[in-house]
CSV table of C-alpha atoms in Angstrom, one decimal:
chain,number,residue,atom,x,y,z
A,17,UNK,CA,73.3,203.0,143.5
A,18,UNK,CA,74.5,204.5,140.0
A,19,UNK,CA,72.5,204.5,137.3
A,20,UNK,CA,74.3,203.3,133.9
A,21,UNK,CA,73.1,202.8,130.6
A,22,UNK,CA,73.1,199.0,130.0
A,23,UNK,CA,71.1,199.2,127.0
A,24,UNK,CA,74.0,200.2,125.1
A,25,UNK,CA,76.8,198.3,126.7
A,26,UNK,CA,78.5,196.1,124.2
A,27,UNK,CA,77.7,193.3,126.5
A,28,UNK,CA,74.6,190.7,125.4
A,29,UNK,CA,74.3,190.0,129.1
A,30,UNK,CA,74.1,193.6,130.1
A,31,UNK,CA,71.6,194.3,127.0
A,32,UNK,CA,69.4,191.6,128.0
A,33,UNK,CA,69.2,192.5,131.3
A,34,UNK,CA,68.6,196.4,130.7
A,35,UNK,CA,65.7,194.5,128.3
A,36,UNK,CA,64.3,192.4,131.0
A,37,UNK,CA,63.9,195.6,133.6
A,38,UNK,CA,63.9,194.9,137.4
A,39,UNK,CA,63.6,191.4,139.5
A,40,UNK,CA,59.5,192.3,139.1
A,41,UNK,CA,59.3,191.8,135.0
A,42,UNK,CA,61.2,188.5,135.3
A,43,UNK,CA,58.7,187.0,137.7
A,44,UNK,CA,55.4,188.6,135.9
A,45,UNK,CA,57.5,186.7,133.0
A,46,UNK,CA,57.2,183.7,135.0
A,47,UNK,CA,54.0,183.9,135.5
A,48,UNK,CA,52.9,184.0,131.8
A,49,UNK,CA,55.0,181.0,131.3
A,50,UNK,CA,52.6,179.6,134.1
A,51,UNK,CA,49.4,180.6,131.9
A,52,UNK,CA,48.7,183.6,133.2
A,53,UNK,CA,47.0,186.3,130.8
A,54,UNK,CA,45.4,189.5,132.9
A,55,UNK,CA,46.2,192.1,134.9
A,56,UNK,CA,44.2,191.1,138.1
A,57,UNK,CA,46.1,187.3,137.6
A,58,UNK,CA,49.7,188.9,137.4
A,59,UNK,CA,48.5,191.3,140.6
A,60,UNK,CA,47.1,188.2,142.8
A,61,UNK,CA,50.2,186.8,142.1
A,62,UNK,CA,52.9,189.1,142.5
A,63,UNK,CA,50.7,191.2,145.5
A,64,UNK,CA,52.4,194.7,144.1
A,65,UNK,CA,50.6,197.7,143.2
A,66,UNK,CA,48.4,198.7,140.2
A,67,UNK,CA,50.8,201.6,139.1
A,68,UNK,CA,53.8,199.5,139.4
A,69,UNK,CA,52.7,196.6,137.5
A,70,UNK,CA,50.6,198.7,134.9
A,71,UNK,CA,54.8,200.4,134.0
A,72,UNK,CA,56.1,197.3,134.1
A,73,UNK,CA,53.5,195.5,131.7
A,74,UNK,CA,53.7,198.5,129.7
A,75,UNK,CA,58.0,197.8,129.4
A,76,UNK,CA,57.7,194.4,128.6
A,77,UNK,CA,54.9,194.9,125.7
A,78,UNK,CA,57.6,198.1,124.4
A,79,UNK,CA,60.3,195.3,124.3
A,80,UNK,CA,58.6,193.2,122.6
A,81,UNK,CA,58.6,190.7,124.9
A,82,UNK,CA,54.4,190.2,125.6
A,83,UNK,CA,51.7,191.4,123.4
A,84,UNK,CA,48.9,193.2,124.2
A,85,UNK,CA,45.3,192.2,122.9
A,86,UNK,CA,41.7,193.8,124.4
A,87,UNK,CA,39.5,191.0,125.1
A,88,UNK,CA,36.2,192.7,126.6
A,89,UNK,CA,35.3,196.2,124.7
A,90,UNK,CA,32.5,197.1,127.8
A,91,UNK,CA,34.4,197.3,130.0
A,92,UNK,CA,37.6,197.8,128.1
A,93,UNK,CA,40.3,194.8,129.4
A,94,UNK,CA,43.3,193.0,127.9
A,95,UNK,CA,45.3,190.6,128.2
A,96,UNK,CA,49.0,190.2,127.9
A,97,UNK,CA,50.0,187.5,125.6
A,98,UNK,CA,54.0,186.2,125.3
A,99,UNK,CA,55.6,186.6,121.8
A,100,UNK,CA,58.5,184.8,120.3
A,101,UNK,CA,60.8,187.1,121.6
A,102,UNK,CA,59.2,186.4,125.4
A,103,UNK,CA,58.4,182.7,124.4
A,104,UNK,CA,62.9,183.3,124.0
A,105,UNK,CA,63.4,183.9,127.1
A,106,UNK,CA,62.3,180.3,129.0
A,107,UNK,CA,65.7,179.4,129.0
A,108,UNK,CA,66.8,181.8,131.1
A,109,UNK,CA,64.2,180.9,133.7
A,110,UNK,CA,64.7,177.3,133.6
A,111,UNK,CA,68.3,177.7,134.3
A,112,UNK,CA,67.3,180.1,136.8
A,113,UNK,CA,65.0,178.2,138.6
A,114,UNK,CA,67.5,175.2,138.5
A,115,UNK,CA,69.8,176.7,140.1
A,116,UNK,CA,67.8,177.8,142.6
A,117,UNK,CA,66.4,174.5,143.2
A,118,UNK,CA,69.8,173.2,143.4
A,119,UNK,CA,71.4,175.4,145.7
A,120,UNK,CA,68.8,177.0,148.0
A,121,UNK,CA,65.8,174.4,149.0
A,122,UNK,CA,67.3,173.3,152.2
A,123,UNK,CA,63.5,171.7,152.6
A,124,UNK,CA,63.2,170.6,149.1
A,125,UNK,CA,62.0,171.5,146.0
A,126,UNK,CA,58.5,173.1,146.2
A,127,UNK,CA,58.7,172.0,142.5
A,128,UNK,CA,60.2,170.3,139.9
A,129,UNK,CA,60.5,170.1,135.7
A,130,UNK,CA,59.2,166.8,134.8
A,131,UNK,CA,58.9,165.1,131.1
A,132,UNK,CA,55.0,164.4,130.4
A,133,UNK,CA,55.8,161.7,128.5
A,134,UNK,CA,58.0,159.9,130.9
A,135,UNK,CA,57.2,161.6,134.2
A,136,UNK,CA,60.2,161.2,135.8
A,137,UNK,CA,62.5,164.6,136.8
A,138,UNK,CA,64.0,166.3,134.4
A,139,UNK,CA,67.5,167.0,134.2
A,140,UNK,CA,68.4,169.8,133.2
A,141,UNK,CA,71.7,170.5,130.6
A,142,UNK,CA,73.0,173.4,128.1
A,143,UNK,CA,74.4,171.6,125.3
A,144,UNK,CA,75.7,172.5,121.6
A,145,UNK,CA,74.1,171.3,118.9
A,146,UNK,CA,76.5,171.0,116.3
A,147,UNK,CA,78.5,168.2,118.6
A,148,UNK,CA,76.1,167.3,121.3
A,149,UNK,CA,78.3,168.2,123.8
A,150,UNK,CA,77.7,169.9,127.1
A,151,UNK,CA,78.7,173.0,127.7
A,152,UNK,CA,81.8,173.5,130.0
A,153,UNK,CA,83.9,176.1,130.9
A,154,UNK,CA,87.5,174.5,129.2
A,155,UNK,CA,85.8,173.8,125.8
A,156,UNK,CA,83.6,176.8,125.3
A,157,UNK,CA,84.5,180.1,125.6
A,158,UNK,CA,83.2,183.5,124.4
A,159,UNK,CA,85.3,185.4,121.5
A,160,UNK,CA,85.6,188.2,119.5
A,161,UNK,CA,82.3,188.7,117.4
A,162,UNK,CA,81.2,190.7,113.8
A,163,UNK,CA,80.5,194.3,116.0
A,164,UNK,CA,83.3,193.3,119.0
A,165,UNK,CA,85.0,196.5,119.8
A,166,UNK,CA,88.5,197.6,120.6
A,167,UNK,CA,87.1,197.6,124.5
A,168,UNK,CA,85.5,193.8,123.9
A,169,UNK,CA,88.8,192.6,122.3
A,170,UNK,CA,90.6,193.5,125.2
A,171,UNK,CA,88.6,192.3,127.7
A,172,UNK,CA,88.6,188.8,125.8
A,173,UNK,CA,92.3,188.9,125.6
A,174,UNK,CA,92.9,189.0,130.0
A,175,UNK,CA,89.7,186.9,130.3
A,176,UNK,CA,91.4,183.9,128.1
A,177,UNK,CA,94.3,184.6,130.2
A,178,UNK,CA,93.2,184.9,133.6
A,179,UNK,CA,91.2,181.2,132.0
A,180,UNK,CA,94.2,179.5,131.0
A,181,UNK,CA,96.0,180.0,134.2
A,182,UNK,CA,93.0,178.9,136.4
A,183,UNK,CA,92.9,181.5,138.4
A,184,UNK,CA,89.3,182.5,139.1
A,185,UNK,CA,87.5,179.0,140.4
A,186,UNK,CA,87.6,177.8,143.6
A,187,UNK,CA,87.6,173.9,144.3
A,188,UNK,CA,85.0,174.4,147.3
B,4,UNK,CA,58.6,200.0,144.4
B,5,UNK,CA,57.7,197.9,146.9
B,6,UNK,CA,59.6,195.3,149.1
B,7,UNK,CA,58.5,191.9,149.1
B,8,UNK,CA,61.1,189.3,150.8
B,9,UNK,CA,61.7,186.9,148.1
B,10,UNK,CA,64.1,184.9,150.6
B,11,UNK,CA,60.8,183.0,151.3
B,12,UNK,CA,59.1,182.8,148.7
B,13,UNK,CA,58.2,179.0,147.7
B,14,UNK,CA,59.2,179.8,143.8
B,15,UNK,CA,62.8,178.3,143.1
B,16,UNK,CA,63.1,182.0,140.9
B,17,UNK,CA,62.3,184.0,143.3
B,18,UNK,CA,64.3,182.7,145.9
B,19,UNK,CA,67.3,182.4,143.1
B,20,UNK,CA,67.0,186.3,142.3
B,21,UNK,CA,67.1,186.9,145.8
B,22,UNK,CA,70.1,185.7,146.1
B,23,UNK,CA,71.6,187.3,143.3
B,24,UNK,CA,70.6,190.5,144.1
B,25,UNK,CA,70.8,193.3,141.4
B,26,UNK,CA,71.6,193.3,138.2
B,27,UNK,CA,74.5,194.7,139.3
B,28,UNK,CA,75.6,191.3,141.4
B,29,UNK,CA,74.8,189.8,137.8
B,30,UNK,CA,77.1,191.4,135.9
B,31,UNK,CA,80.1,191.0,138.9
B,32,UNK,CA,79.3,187.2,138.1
B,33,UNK,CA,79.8,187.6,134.7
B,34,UNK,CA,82.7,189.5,134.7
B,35,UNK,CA,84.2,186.5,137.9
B,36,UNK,CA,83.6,184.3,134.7
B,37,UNK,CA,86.2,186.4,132.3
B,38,UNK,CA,88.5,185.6,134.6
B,39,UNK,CA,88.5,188.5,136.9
B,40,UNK,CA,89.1,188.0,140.6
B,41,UNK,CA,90.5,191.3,142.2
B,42,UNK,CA,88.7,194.8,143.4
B,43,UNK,CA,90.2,197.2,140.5
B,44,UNK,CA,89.6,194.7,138.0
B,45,UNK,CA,85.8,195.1,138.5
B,46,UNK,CA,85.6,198.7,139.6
B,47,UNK,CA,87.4,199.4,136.3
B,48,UNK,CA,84.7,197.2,134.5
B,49,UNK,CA,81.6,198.2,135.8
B,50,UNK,CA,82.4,201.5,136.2
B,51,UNK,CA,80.7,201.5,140.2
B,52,UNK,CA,81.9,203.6,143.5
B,53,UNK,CA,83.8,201.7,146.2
B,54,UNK,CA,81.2,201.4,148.6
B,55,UNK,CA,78.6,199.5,146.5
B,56,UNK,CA,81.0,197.3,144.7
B,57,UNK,CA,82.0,196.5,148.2
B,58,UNK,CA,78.7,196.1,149.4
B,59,UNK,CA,78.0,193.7,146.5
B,60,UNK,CA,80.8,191.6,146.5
B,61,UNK,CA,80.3,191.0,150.2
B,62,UNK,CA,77.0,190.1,149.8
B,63,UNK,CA,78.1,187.2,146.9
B,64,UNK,CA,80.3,186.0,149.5
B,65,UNK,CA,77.7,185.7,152.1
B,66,UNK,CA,75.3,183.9,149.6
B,67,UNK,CA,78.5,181.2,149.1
B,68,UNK,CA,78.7,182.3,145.5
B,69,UNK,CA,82.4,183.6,145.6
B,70,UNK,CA,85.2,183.2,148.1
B,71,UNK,CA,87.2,185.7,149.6
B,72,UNK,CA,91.0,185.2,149.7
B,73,UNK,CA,94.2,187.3,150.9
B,74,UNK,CA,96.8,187.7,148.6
B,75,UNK,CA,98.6,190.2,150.0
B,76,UNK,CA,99.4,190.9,153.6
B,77,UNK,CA,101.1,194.1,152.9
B,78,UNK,CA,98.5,196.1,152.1
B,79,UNK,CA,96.2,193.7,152.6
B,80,UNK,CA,94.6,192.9,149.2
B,81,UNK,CA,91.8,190.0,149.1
B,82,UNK,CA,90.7,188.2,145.6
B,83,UNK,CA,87.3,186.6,145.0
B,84,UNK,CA,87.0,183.7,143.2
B,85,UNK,CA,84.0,181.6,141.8
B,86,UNK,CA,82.8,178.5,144.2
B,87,UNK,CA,80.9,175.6,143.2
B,88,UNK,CA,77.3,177.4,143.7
B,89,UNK,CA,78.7,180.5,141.7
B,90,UNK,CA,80.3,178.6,138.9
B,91,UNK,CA,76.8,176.3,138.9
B,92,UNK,CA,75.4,180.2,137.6
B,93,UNK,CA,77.4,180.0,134.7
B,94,UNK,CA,74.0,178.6,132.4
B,95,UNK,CA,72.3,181.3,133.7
B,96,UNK,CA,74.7,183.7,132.0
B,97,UNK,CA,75.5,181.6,128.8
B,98,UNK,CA,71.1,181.6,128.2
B,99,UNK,CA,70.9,185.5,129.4
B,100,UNK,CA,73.5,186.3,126.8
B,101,UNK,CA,71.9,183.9,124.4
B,102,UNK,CA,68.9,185.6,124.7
B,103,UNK,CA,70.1,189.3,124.4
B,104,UNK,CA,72.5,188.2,121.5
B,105,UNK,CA,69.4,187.0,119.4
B,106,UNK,CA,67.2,189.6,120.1
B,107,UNK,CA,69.1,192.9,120.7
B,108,UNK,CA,71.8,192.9,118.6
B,109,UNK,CA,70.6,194.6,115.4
B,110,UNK,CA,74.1,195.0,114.6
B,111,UNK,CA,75.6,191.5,114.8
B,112,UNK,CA,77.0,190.0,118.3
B,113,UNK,CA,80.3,191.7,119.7
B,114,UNK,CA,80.8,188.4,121.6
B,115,UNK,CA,80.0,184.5,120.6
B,116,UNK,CA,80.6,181.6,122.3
B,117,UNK,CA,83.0,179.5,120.6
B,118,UNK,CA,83.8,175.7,120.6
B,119,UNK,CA,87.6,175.4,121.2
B,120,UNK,CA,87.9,171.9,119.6
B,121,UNK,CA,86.1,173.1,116.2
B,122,UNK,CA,86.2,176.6,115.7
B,123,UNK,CA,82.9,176.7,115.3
B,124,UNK,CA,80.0,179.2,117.0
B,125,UNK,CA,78.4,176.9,119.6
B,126,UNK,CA,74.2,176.4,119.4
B,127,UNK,CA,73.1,176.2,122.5
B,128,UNK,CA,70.0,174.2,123.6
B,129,UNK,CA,68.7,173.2,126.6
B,130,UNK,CA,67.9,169.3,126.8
B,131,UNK,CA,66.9,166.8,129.6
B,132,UNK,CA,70.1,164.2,130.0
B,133,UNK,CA,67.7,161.5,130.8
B,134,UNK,CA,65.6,161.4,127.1
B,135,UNK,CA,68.5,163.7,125.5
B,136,UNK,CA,65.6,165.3,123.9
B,137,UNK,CA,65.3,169.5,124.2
B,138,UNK,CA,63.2,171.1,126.5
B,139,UNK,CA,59.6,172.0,125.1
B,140,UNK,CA,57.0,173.6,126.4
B,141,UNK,CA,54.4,171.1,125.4
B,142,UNK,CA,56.3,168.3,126.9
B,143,UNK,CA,58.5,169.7,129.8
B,144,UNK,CA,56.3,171.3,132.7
B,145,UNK,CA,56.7,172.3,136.2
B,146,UNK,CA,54.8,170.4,138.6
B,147,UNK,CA,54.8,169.9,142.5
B,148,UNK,CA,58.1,169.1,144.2
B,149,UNK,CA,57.9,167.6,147.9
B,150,UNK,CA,58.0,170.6,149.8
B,151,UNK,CA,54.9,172.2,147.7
B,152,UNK,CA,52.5,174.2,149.7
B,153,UNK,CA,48.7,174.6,149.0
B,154,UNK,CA,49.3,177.8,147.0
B,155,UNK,CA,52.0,175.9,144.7
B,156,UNK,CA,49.4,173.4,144.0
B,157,UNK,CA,47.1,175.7,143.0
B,158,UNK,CA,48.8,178.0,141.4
B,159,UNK,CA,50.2,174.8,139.1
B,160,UNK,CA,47.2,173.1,138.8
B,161,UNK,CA,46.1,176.2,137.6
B,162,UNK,CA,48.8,176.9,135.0
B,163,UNK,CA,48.2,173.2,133.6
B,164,UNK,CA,45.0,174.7,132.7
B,165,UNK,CA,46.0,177.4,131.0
B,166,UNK,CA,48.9,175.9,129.2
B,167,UNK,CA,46.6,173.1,128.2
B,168,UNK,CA,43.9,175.7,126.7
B,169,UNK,CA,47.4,177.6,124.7
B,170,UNK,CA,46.1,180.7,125.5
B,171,UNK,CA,49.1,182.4,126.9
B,172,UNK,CA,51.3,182.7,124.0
B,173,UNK,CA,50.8,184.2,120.1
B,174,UNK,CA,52.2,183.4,116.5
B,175,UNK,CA,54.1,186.8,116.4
């Protein structure tokens, strides 16, 4: 496999991937949006090794994505705390996990997002705020932005294209 | 790094990144949504040898997230175009690049996702079609689906806990 440098791709998607790391920091994400502060938690959890989980920890505090805070001086331990940034990134995971749900749970869902207040199943949809309206592939599309480059125009220019002619879905 | 078969694992994430493979299969998806369906167009994109572009786009097809068609007998040439399961991706994407457009783009976006009908950059938000109200933390949680084993349970039961004390997130 190549390596390339995502974190300088003028793509959002490849940024925020190059951010995130590997597979293994999304689900030690998951896990702190499951409560889950320390070290040994994340390690019970994930059942990987001390080294790797101490560089990817580290990653995801340099991003900005979890905070670290010592919460026992003798002996010295800490926990790893989301931030906003981290707190951000939910979304991604509920979609995520949706689709999952959705597409491979031949045996059922293991688990499901439900609404305290109601307590029935949550259903999940991307909307925009300033109409209300769901999100769908006709209606909104991704343009040109402030920092777009030559490269970005371009590639926006086939894509609405290839779009408009209906060329790249499938009706299976 | 080690293996762990995520194809099993009772977590709706796992499984889904599983499935999805690298980052690499992530950003063949994206590109499947610009409208690109043929084997130059994404070589030329991600900028990836033969073999594991190959290697990539046959595993999407055996997950049942693109389709592989001829459209040319002479030399053969094949296209691969989005299904229903790989176009159900799409809020996956749209929250990933929300995500990386908010928090690493010091330099403004080079993409934005655009309502058609208004003009306008579209908000996204995540909301629960049954209440219409947007997914929270406090009030949206996971909790166990029909097929939850005893370490779901726990590990939920667990998280309640923890989200209950607000210990796992910070201010900053």
């Amino acid at each position: 496999v190549e390596k390339v440098d995502l974190s300088t791709s003028p793509c959002s998607i490849a940024r925020a991937l190059d951010r995130v790391g590997t597979w293994w920091t999304m689900l030690i994400l998951r896990d702190c949006f499951y409560g889950m502060t320390r070290f040994d938690e994340f390690q019970k959890s994930l059942n990987v090794s001390t080294n790797s989980l101490t560089t990817r920890l580290n990653a995801l505090v340099e991003e900005g994505l979890l905070e670290r805070r010592q919460y026992s001086e003798r002996p010295p331990r800490y926990e790893y705390i989301l931030t906003q940034r981290g707190r951000d990134f939910r979304p991604v995971l509920l979609t995520l996990f949706d689709w999952g749900n959705k597409h491979f749970s031949p045996e059922g869902p293991t688990m499901l997002l439900k609404d305290a207040e109601t307590g029935k199943d949550v259903r999940l949809q991307l909307i925009d705020t300033n109409t209300g309206e769901p999100i769908t592939d006709e209606r909104h599309r991704y343009c040109a932005g402030p920092a777009a480059t030559e490269r970005v125009r371009e590639r926006l220019e086939r894509a609405h294209k290839a779009l408009d002619a209906g060329k790249n879905s499938t009706d299976r």
